[in-house]
Coordinates of C-alpha atoms in Angstrom, one line a residue:
Chain A
X300 CA 3.1 -34.3 -47.1
X301 CA 1.7 -31.0 -45.7
X302 CA 0.1 -28.1 -47.4
X303 CA 2.0 -28.2 -50.6
X304 CA 0.0 -25.3 -52.1
X305 CA 1.3 -23.0 -49.4
X306 CA 4.9 -23.4 -50.5
X307 CA 5.0 -21.7 -53.8
X308 CA 8.5 -20.7 -54.7
X309 CA 11.5 -21.7 -52.7
X310 CA 12.2 -25.4 -52.6
X311 CA 11.9 -26.7 -49.0
X312 CA 15.1 -27.4 -47.3
X313 CA 14.4 -31.1 -46.9
X314 CA 15.7 -31.6 -50.4
X315 CA 18.9 -29.7 -50.0
X316 CA 22.1 -31.7 -50.7
X317 CA 23.1 -33.8 -47.8
X318 CA 26.7 -32.4 -47.7
X319 CA 26.3 -29.0 -46.2
X320 CA 28.1 -26.2 -48.1
X321 CA 30.6 -24.3 -45.8
X322 CA 29.3 -21.1 -47.4
X323 CA 29.8 -18.1 -45.1
X324 CA 26.6 -17.3 -43.2
X325 CA 24.7 -20.2 -44.7
X326 CA 22.5 -22.0 -42.2
X327 CA 21.0 -25.3 -42.8
X328 CA 18.4 -26.8 -40.4
X329 CA 17.4 -30.4 -40.9
X330 CA 14.6 -32.3 -39.3
X331 CA 14.7 -30.2 -36.2
X332 CA 12.4 -31.2 -33.3
X333 CA 12.1 -29.5 -29.9
X334 CA 10.0 -30.7 -27.0
X335 CA 10.0 -28.8 -23.7
X336 CA 7.8 -31.6 -22.3
X337 CA 8.0 -35.1 -23.7
X338 CA 5.3 -35.7 -26.2
X339 CA 4.5 -32.0 -26.7
X340 CA 6.7 -30.9 -29.6
X341 CA 7.0 -27.2 -30.0
X342 CA 9.0 -27.6 -33.3
X343 CA 8.0 -30.5 -35.5
X344 CA 10.4 -31.6 -38.2
X345 CA 11.7 -28.1 -39.3
X346 CA 13.9 -28.1 -42.3
X347 CA 15.2 -24.8 -43.7
X348 CA 18.1 -23.4 -45.6
X349 CA 19.1 -19.8 -45.2
X350 CA 21.8 -18.8 -47.7
X351 CA 24.0 -15.8 -48.3
X352 CA 22.6 -12.5 -47.3
X353 CA 19.5 -10.4 -46.9
X354 CA 16.7 -10.4 -44.4
X355 CA 14.6 -13.5 -43.7
X356 CA 11.4 -13.0 -41.7
X357 CA 9.8 -15.8 -39.8
X358 CA 6.1 -14.9 -39.2
X359 CA 3.5 -16.7 -37.2
X360 CA 1.3 -16.4 -34.2
X361 CA 2.7 -16.3 -30.7
X362 CA 3.6 -19.6 -29.1
X363 CA 4.2 -21.2 -32.5
X364 CA 7.8 -21.9 -31.9
X365 CA 9.5 -19.1 -33.8
X366 CA 11.4 -18.0 -30.8
X367 CA 12.4 -21.6 -29.9
X368 CA 13.6 -22.1 -33.5
X369 CA 16.1 -19.3 -33.5
X370 CA 17.1 -20.0 -30.0
X371 CA 17.9 -23.5 -31.1
X372 CA 20.3 -22.0 -33.6
X373 CA 22.6 -20.4 -31.0
X374 CA 21.7 -23.1 -28.5
X375 CA 20.2 -20.9 -25.9
X376 CA 17.7 -23.7 -26.2
X377 CA 18.8 -27.3 -26.8
X378 CA 17.0 -29.1 -29.6
X379 CA 15.6 -32.5 -29.0
X380 CA 16.5 -33.9 -32.3
X381 CA 17.8 -32.7 -35.7
X382 CA 20.8 -31.0 -37.2
X383 CA 21.8 -27.3 -37.5
X384 CA 24.6 -26.8 -39.9
X385 CA 26.5 -23.6 -39.8
X386 CA 30.0 -22.8 -40.9
X387 CA 30.7 -26.5 -41.5
X388 CA 29.6 -27.6 -38.0
X389 CA 26.5 -29.2 -36.6
X390 CA 25.6 -26.7 -33.9
X391 CA 23.2 -29.2 -32.3
X392 CA 26.2 -31.4 -31.3
X393 CA 28.6 -28.7 -30.0
X394 CA 29.5 -28.3 -26.4
X395 CA 31.7 -26.1 -24.2
X396 CA 34.5 -24.2 -26.0
X397 CA 33.4 -25.2 -29.5
X398 CA 29.8 -24.0 -28.8
X399 CA 31.1 -20.7 -27.4
X400 CA 33.3 -20.3 -30.5
X401 CA 30.2 -20.9 -32.7
X402 CA 28.1 -18.5 -30.7
X403 CA 30.4 -15.6 -31.1
X404 CA 29.8 -15.8 -34.9
X405 CA 26.1 -15.5 -34.3
X406 CA 24.7 -12.2 -33.1
X407 CA 21.4 -12.0 -31.4
X408 CA 18.9 -9.2 -30.9
X409 CA 16.2 -9.6 -28.3
X410 CA 12.6 -8.5 -28.0
X411 CA 13.3 -6.8 -24.7
X412 CA 16.7 -5.7 -25.7
X413 CA 18.3 -7.6 -22.8
X414 CA 21.0 -5.0 -22.3
X415 CA 22.8 -5.2 -19.0
X416 CA 20.9 -2.3 -17.4
X417 CA 23.6 -1.2 -15.0
X418 CA 26.4 -1.1 -17.6
X419 CA 27.0 1.9 -19.7
X420 CA 26.2 1.8 -23.4
X421 CA 29.8 1.3 -24.5
X422 CA 30.2 -1.5 -22.0
X423 CA 27.1 -3.2 -23.4
X424 CA 28.5 -2.9 -26.9
X425 CA 31.8 -4.4 -25.7
X426 CA 29.9 -7.3 -24.3
X427 CA 29.7 -8.3 -27.9
X428 CA 33.5 -9.0 -27.7
X429 CA 33.3 -11.3 -24.7
X430 CA 33.8 -14.3 -27.0
X431 CA 37.2 -13.0 -27.8
X432 CA 38.3 -11.3 -24.6
X433 CA 39.3 -13.2 -21.5
X434 CA 37.1 -12.7 -18.4
X435 CA 39.7 -10.8 -16.3
X436 CA 40.2 -8.3 -19.1
X437 CA 36.5 -7.7 -19.3
X438 CA 36.2 -7.4 -15.6
X439 CA 39.0 -4.8 -15.5
X440 CA 37.5 -3.2 -18.6
X441 CA 40.8 -3.7 -20.4
X442 CA 39.3 -4.3 -23.8
X443 CA 41.7 -4.0 -26.8
X444 CA 41.9 -0.6 -28.4
X445 CA 40.6 -1.9 -31.7
X446 CA 37.4 -3.1 -30.0
X447 CA 36.8 0.2 -28.3
X448 CA 37.3 2.0 -31.6
X449 CA 34.9 -0.4 -33.3
X450 CA 32.4 0.2 -30.5
X451 CA 32.4 4.0 -31.1
X452 CA 32.2 3.5 -34.8
X453 CA 29.2 1.2 -34.4
X454 CA 27.5 3.5 -32.0
X455 CA 27.6 6.1 -34.7
X456 CA 26.4 3.6 -37.3
X457 CA 23.3 2.7 -35.3
X458 CA 22.5 6.4 -35.0
X459 CA 23.6 7.0 -31.4
X460 CA 26.5 9.5 -31.1
X461 CA 29.5 9.2 -28.9
X462 CA 27.7 11.2 -26.3
X463 CA 25.7 8.1 -25.5
X464 CA 28.8 6.0 -24.7
X465 CA 29.0 6.5 -21.0
X466 CA 25.2 6.7 -20.4
X467 CA 23.8 3.8 -18.4
X468 CA 21.6 1.5 -20.4
X469 CA 18.6 1.9 -18.1
X470 CA 18.5 5.6 -19.0
X471 CA 17.7 4.9 -22.7
X472 CA 14.4 4.8 -24.4
X473 CA 13.2 1.5 -26.0
X474 CA 14.3 2.5 -29.5
X475 CA 17.7 3.6 -28.3
X476 CA 18.1 0.4 -26.3
X477 CA 17.3 -1.7 -29.4
X478 CA 19.9 0.2 -31.3
X479 CA 22.4 -0.6 -28.7
X480 CA 21.2 -4.3 -28.8
X481 CA 21.8 -4.3 -32.6
X482 CA 25.2 -2.7 -32.2
X483 CA 26.2 -5.3 -29.6
X484 CA 25.2 -8.1 -32.0
X485 CA 27.3 -6.5 -34.8
X486 CA 30.3 -6.0 -32.5
X487 CA 30.7 -9.8 -32.5
X488 CA 31.6 -9.6 -36.1
X489 CA 28.9 -12.2 -36.8
X490 CA 28.3 -14.3 -39.9
X491 CA 24.6 -14.4 -39.0
X492 CA 22.3 -12.3 -36.9
X493 CA 19.2 -13.6 -35.2
X494 CA 16.6 -11.2 -34.1
X495 CA 13.8 -12.4 -31.8
X496 CA 10.8 -10.1 -32.2
X497 CA 13.1 -7.0 -32.2
X498 CA 10.2 -4.6 -32.7
X499 CA 7.5 -6.1 -30.5
X500 CA 8.2 -3.8 -27.6
X501 CA 8.4 -0.7 -29.7
X502 CA 6.0 1.9 -31.1
X503 CA 5.1 1.6 -34.9
X504 CA 7.4 4.4 -36.0
X505 CA 10.4 3.2 -34.0
X506 CA 9.7 -0.4 -35.2
X507 CA 10.1 0.8 -38.8
X508 CA 13.3 2.6 -37.9
X509 CA 14.7 -0.5 -36.2
X510 CA 13.8 -2.7 -39.2
X511 CA 15.4 -0.2 -41.5
X512 CA 18.6 -0.4 -39.4
X513 CA 18.6 -4.2 -39.5
X514 CA 18.1 -4.2 -43.2
X515 CA 20.8 -1.6 -43.7
X516 CA 23.4 -3.4 -41.6
X517 CA 22.5 -6.7 -43.3
X518 CA 23.0 -5.1 -46.8
X519 CA 26.1 -3.0 -45.9
X520 CA 28.0 -5.7 -44.1
X521 CA 26.7 -8.7 -46.0
X522 CA 25.4 -10.4 -42.9
X523 CA 22.3 -12.6 -43.3
X524 CA 19.6 -11.6 -40.7
X525 CA 16.8 -13.9 -39.5
X526 CA 14.0 -11.9 -37.9
X527 CA 11.1 -13.4 -35.9
X528 CA 8.3 -11.0 -36.3
X529 CA 4.6 -11.2 -36.0
X530 CA 3.9 -8.0 -37.8
X531 CA 3.2 -9.1 -41.4
X532 CA 3.4 -5.7 -42.9
X533 CA 6.9 -5.1 -41.6
X534 CA 7.9 -8.6 -42.8
X535 CA 6.6 -7.8 -46.3
X536 CA 8.3 -4.5 -46.4
X537 CA 11.8 -5.4 -45.3
X538 CA 12.3 -9.1 -45.9
X539 CA 13.5 -10.8 -49.1
X540 CA 12.1 -14.0 -47.9
X541 CA 9.2 -14.9 -45.6
X542 CA 8.8 -18.1 -43.7
X543 CA 5.4 -18.7 -42.2
X544 CA 5.1 -21.0 -39.2
X545 CA 2.2 -22.3 -37.3
X546 CA 1.9 -25.0 -34.7
X547 CA 5.7 -25.7 -34.9
X548 CA 5.7 -26.3 -38.6
X549 CA 6.8 -24.3 -41.6
X550 CA 3.7 -23.8 -43.8
X551 CA 4.9 -21.1 -46.1
X552 CA 8.3 -20.3 -47.5
X553 CA 8.8 -17.8 -50.3
X554 CA 9.3 -14.2 -51.3
X555 CA 7.0 -11.6 -49.7
X556 CA 5.2 -11.0 -53.0
X557 CA 4.0 -14.6 -53.0
X558 CA 2.4 -14.2 -49.6
X559 CA -1.3 -14.2 -50.1
X560 CA -4.3 -14.0 -47.9
X561 CA -4.9 -17.7 -48.0
X562 CA -1.4 -18.2 -46.6
X563 CA -2.1 -15.8 -43.9
X564 CA -5.3 -17.6 -43.0
X565 CA -3.3 -20.7 -42.9
X566 CA -0.6 -19.2 -40.7
X567 CA -2.7 -17.1 -38.3
X568 CA -6.2 -18.5 -38.5
X569 CA -5.4 -22.1 -39.2
X570 CA -4.9 -23.4 -35.7
X571 CA -8.6 -24.4 -35.4
X572 CA -8.5 -26.9 -38.1
X573 CA -5.0 -28.3 -37.5
X574 CA -5.2 -29.2 -33.9
Chain B
X263 CA -31.3 -5.8 -2.6
X264 CA -32.4 -9.2 -1.4
X265 CA -31.4 -10.9 -4.6
X266 CA -27.7 -10.8 -3.8
X267 CA -27.4 -14.3 -2.4
X268 CA -26.1 -15.0 1.1
X269 CA -24.9 -11.5 1.6
X270 CA -28.4 -10.2 1.1
X271 CA -29.6 -12.1 4.1
X272 CA -27.2 -10.5 6.5
X273 CA -28.8 -7.1 6.6
X274 CA -29.5 -5.1 9.7
X275 CA -33.2 -5.8 9.4
X276 CA -32.8 -9.6 9.8
X277 CA -30.2 -9.9 12.4
X278 CA -29.1 -8.2 15.7
X279 CA -26.1 -6.1 16.0
X280 CA -24.0 -8.7 17.8
X281 CA -24.6 -11.3 15.1
X282 CA -23.5 -8.8 12.5
X283 CA -20.4 -8.2 14.4
X284 CA -19.7 -11.9 14.6
X285 CA -20.3 -12.2 10.8
X286 CA -17.9 -9.3 10.2
X287 CA -15.1 -10.5 12.5
X288 CA -15.4 -14.3 12.9
X289 CA -13.6 -15.8 15.9
X290 CA -10.3 -17.3 14.9
X291 CA -9.7 -19.9 17.6
X292 CA -6.4 -21.2 16.5
X293 CA -4.9 -17.7 16.8
X294 CA -6.5 -17.2 20.3
X295 CA -5.3 -20.6 21.5
X296 CA -1.8 -19.8 20.3
X297 CA -1.7 -16.5 22.2
X298 CA -3.2 -18.1 25.4
X299 CA -0.7 -21.0 25.1
X300 CA 2.2 -18.5 24.8
X301 CA 1.1 -16.5 27.8
X302 CA 0.7 -19.6 29.9
X303 CA 4.1 -20.9 28.9
X304 CA 5.7 -17.6 29.7
X305 CA 4.2 -17.6 33.2
X306 CA 5.3 -21.2 33.8
X307 CA 8.9 -20.5 32.6
X308 CA 9.1 -17.4 34.8
X309 CA 8.0 -19.5 37.9
X310 CA 10.6 -22.2 37.1
X311 CA 13.4 -19.7 36.7
X312 CA 12.6 -17.8 39.8
X313 CA 11.7 -14.6 38.0
X314 CA 9.9 -12.6 40.6
X315 CA 8.9 -9.1 41.1
X316 CA 10.9 -8.7 44.4
X317 CA 14.1 -9.8 42.7
X318 CA 13.4 -7.4 39.9
X319 CA 13.0 -4.5 42.3
X320 CA 16.0 -5.5 44.2
X321 CA 17.9 -5.7 41.0
X322 CA 16.9 -2.1 40.1
X323 CA 18.3 -1.1 43.4
X324 CA 21.7 -2.8 42.8
X325 CA 21.7 -1.4 39.3
X326 CA 21.3 2.1 40.6
X327 CA 24.2 1.6 43.0
X328 CA 26.3 0.2 40.2
X329 CA 25.6 3.2 38.0
X330 CA 26.5 5.4 40.9
X331 CA 29.9 3.8 41.2
X332 CA 30.5 4.1 37.5
X333 CA 30.1 7.9 37.5
X334 CA 32.1 9.9 36.7
X335 CA 34.0 8.1 33.9
X336 CA 37.7 7.5 34.5
X337 CA 39.7 9.6 32.2
X338 CA 43.2 9.0 33.7
X339 CA 45.9 9.1 31.0
X340 CA 47.0 5.5 31.6
X341 CA 43.4 4.3 31.3
X342 CA 42.9 6.3 28.1
X343 CA 46.0 4.7 26.7
X344 CA 44.6 1.2 27.5
X345 CA 41.3 2.3 25.9
X346 CA 43.1 3.5 22.8
X347 CA 45.1 0.3 22.3
X348 CA 42.0 -1.8 22.8
X349 CA 39.9 0.3 20.4
X350 CA 42.5 0.3 17.7
X351 CA 42.8 -3.5 18.0
X352 CA 39.0 -3.9 17.8
X353 CA 38.8 -1.7 14.7
X354 CA 41.6 -3.7 13.1
X355 CA 39.8 -7.0 13.9
X356 CA 36.6 -5.6 12.4
X357 CA 38.3 -4.4 9.2
X358 CA 40.4 -7.5 8.6
X359 CA 37.4 -9.8 9.3
X360 CA 35.3 -7.8 6.9
X361 CA 37.8 -7.8 4.1
X362 CA 38.6 -11.5 4.4
X363 CA 35.0 -12.4 5.0
X364 CA 33.8 -10.6 1.9
X365 CA 36.6 -12.1 -0.2
X366 CA 35.4 -15.5 0.9
X367 CA 31.7 -14.6 0.4
X368 CA 32.1 -13.7 -3.2
X369 CA 32.9 -17.3 -4.5
X370 CA 30.7 -18.9 -1.9
X371 CA 27.7 -16.7 -2.7
X372 CA 28.2 -17.4 -6.4
X373 CA 28.3 -21.1 -5.9
X374 CA 25.2 -21.0 -3.7
X375 CA 23.1 -19.2 -6.4
X376 CA 20.8 -21.8 -7.7
X377 CA 20.2 -20.0 -11.0
X378 CA 23.9 -20.2 -12.0
X379 CA 25.3 -23.4 -10.6
X380 CA 24.2 -27.0 -10.8
X381 CA 22.1 -28.3 -7.9
X382 CA 24.9 -30.4 -6.3
X383 CA 27.1 -27.4 -6.0
X384 CA 24.5 -24.8 -4.9
X385 CA 23.2 -27.2 -2.2
X386 CA 26.6 -28.0 -0.9
X387 CA 27.4 -24.2 -0.7
X388 CA 24.1 -23.5 0.9
X389 CA 24.8 -26.3 3.4
X390 CA 28.1 -24.7 4.3
X391 CA 26.5 -21.3 4.7
X392 CA 23.9 -22.8 7.0
X393 CA 26.7 -24.2 9.2
X394 CA 28.5 -20.9 9.2
X395 CA 25.4 -19.1 10.2
X396 CA 24.2 -21.5 12.9
X397 CA 26.3 -20.1 15.8
X398 CA 26.6 -16.7 17.2
X399 CA 30.0 -15.1 16.7
X400 CA 30.7 -15.3 20.4
X401 CA 30.3 -19.0 20.4
X402 CA 32.5 -19.3 17.3
X403 CA 35.1 -17.1 19.1
X404 CA 35.2 -19.4 22.1
X405 CA 36.0 -22.3 19.7
X406 CA 38.8 -20.3 17.9
X407 CA 40.2 -19.1 21.2
X408 CA 40.6 -22.8 22.1
X409 CA 42.1 -23.5 18.7
X410 CA 44.5 -20.6 18.1
X411 CA 44.9 -19.2 21.6
X412 CA 43.9 -15.8 23.1
X413 CA 44.2 -12.7 21.0
X414 CA 43.1 -10.9 17.9
X415 CA 43.5 -13.8 15.5
X416 CA 40.8 -15.7 17.3
X417 CA 38.5 -12.7 17.1
X418 CA 39.3 -12.2 13.4
X419 CA 38.6 -15.8 12.5
X420 CA 35.3 -15.8 14.4
X421 CA 34.1 -12.7 12.6
X422 CA 35.3 -14.0 9.2
X423 CA 33.0 -17.0 9.8
X424 CA 30.0 -14.8 10.7
X425 CA 30.7 -12.4 7.9
X426 CA 30.8 -15.2 5.3
X427 CA 27.6 -16.7 6.7
X428 CA 25.7 -13.5 6.5
X429 CA 27.2 -11.9 3.3
X430 CA 27.3 -15.0 1.1
X431 CA 23.7 -15.9 1.9
X432 CA 22.5 -12.4 1.0
X433 CA 24.7 -12.3 -2.0
X434 CA 23.4 -15.7 -3.2
X435 CA 19.8 -14.5 -2.7
X436 CA 20.6 -11.2 -4.6
X437 CA 22.1 -13.2 -7.5
X438 CA 19.0 -15.4 -7.6
X439 CA 16.9 -12.3 -8.2
X440 CA 18.8 -11.0 -11.2
X441 CA 17.3 -10.7 -14.6
X442 CA 18.4 -13.8 -16.4
X443 CA 17.6 -12.2 -19.7
X444 CA 20.5 -9.8 -19.3
X445 CA 22.8 -12.7 -18.5
X446 CA 21.4 -14.8 -21.3
X447 CA 22.2 -12.0 -23.8
X448 CA 25.8 -12.0 -22.6
X449 CA 25.9 -15.7 -22.9
X450 CA 24.6 -15.5 -26.5
X451 CA 27.7 -13.6 -27.5
X452 CA 29.9 -16.7 -26.9
X453 CA 31.1 -15.4 -23.5
X454 CA 32.7 -17.9 -21.1
X455 CA 31.0 -18.6 -17.7
X456 CA 33.4 -16.2 -16.0
X457 CA 32.8 -13.5 -18.5
X458 CA 29.0 -13.9 -18.0
X459 CA 29.6 -13.4 -14.3
X460 CA 31.9 -10.4 -14.8
X461 CA 29.7 -8.6 -17.3
X462 CA 26.2 -10.0 -17.0
X463 CA 25.8 -10.9 -13.3
X464 CA 28.1 -8.7 -11.2
X465 CA 26.9 -5.4 -12.6
X466 CA 23.4 -6.3 -11.6
X467 CA 24.3 -7.2 -8.0
X468 CA 27.3 -5.0 -7.2
X469 CA 25.4 -2.1 -5.7
X470 CA 23.6 -4.4 -3.3
X471 CA 26.8 -6.3 -2.5
X472 CA 28.5 -3.1 -1.5
X473 CA 25.4 -2.4 0.7
X474 CA 25.7 -5.7 2.4
X475 CA 29.4 -5.3 2.9
X476 CA 29.2 -1.9 4.5
X477 CA 26.4 -3.1 6.8
X478 CA 28.6 -6.0 7.7
X479 CA 31.5 -3.7 8.5
X480 CA 29.3 -1.8 10.8
X481 CA 28.1 -5.0 12.5
X482 CA 31.6 -6.4 12.7
X483 CA 32.7 -3.2 14.6
X484 CA 30.0 -3.9 17.1
X485 CA 30.8 -7.6 17.3
X486 CA 34.6 -7.0 17.5
X487 CA 34.0 -5.3 20.9
X488 CA 32.2 -8.5 22.0
X489 CA 34.5 -11.3 20.9
X490 CA 37.1 -9.8 23.3
X491 CA 34.9 -10.8 26.2
X492 CA 35.7 -14.5 25.5
X493 CA 39.4 -13.9 24.7
X494 CA 39.3 -12.7 21.1
X495 CA 41.3 -9.6 21.7
X496 CA 40.3 -5.9 21.3
X497 CA 38.4 -3.5 23.5
X498 CA 36.2 -6.4 24.8
X499 CA 39.3 -7.9 26.6
X500 CA 40.0 -4.5 28.2
X501 CA 36.3 -4.2 29.2
X502 CA 36.3 -7.7 30.7
X503 CA 39.4 -6.9 32.7
X504 CA 38.0 -3.7 34.0
X505 CA 34.8 -5.5 35.1
X506 CA 36.8 -8.1 37.0
X507 CA 38.9 -5.5 38.7
X508 CA 35.8 -3.5 39.7
X509 CA 37.1 -0.5 37.8
X510 CA 33.5 0.5 37.1
X511 CA 34.4 4.1 36.3
X512 CA 36.7 2.8 33.6
X513 CA 34.0 0.5 32.4
X514 CA 31.8 3.5 31.8
X515 CA 34.6 5.2 29.8
X516 CA 34.9 2.1 27.6
X517 CA 31.1 1.8 27.1
X518 CA 30.9 5.5 26.1
X519 CA 33.8 5.0 23.7
X520 CA 32.1 2.0 22.1
X521 CA 28.9 4.0 21.7
X522 CA 30.9 6.7 20.0
X523 CA 32.6 4.1 17.7
X524 CA 29.3 2.6 16.6
X525 CA 27.9 6.0 15.8
X526 CA 31.0 7.0 13.8
X527 CA 30.9 3.6 12.0
X528 CA 27.2 4.2 11.1
X529 CA 28.1 7.5 9.5
X530 CA 31.2 6.0 7.8
X531 CA 29.3 3.1 6.4
X532 CA 26.7 5.4 4.9
X533 CA 29.5 7.4 3.3
X534 CA 31.1 4.3 1.9
X535 CA 27.8 3.2 0.4
X536 CA 27.3 6.5 -1.3
X537 CA 30.8 6.4 -2.8
X538 CA 30.3 2.9 -4.3
X539 CA 26.8 3.4 -5.7

């Protein structure tokens, strides 16, 4: 139907078996549409399967719906139509308690870190446990000992020592904040991590460090990571799979080696012909 | 130089100084008319209400005599005891009204924040706040004196109302200015609404909330001296009695004590803010 030459290797998800596998960390998106305003779809019929582990990069120009796509997954944005299967449930249909239970298994890393600025680093990490801890305990900071121990362990794992624990988040540099953001996502004990442009507010060197950290965590803990990123070089370098989007549609899906200039022209320079 | 469009034609060579001035500062007739109207109305209202220069001068004269009778302040031990009892009651009224008013403001302010609650709830809460704010605490105190009788309870209730009106509105406005990105990140972890409030919203507004509350304590101390005038207990009641008994020297003692209280409250409130921030 569309641009078949641009989809060289991985079969497109539209053909995946209709009974979703309850594979841990497997995400299956089918016929996903999103319109913020009626008649102006931001996502047009997206179908994707992300299985198992590793880092999947979604590349594409700004405003092409990458961010909307991953926000549909944890329902910070409500899709207009379609299915999102994860852990044996259609996330698109969940509400209330069930939605919150699904959200806590999906960690999210944000472009502008979105730490609670006036909380300390360790409190920000413990925010990752809010799906498990009742509000009054959080309010009184009576988190379980195991959570606090895990927070310190992760603080170390992301390259910030224990001396950062009580520092307020607004005193950190961009790279340090993103490390805290990643640690917060891993605190959830997630089966999937979504990262929305995690490096776009960072300098090139720090960007590489953050991508390394994401790739490392993904490999070490076996958590699949989906990264929105517009930096093609970083995507090529760290991802096992690249998905190219333009105008709300998937136009490339394959390993980074298969990504050629003609695909990039299609993804980034193609808007002129398509609209 | 002349090729700059309309500006180029307004040079000193082509027009007189007065015209240039008019071009630079064009007359704004609506503003002038508003000022003239206001002035005319003030003169009219003064003539209706019998505000005349003679009465003002006469009043100054009376005032001087009044001040003369007030001096020196009455420091008799029985009067000081009255003063002390009244002051303590006023302070208690202020503190209790602030504590209960703030406890009530927290949920009301949260409900009124349009970025957190559905429109029907936020508009209901805002409507309630508007009602709470619409009357001065003295008028509210009159109502409560009628309802629960003379004494401190009426004063406390009146000040709770004004505290809730003031603090919950400011609190709601502060919450509406928070960064939703931070709250969204907390929501994305699967947190419940209450957890988002506790960890994503309150940390962002807590410092400002403490600021509003200490300011309100300060202002409640001031107002607690006033609700007594209409029967709400405290030093205001003592002051009113002293006026009625023409104990003007004791009135001066009370007034000086109130000034002292307000100054101490100011310093105390600043201390409190520093501790909490």
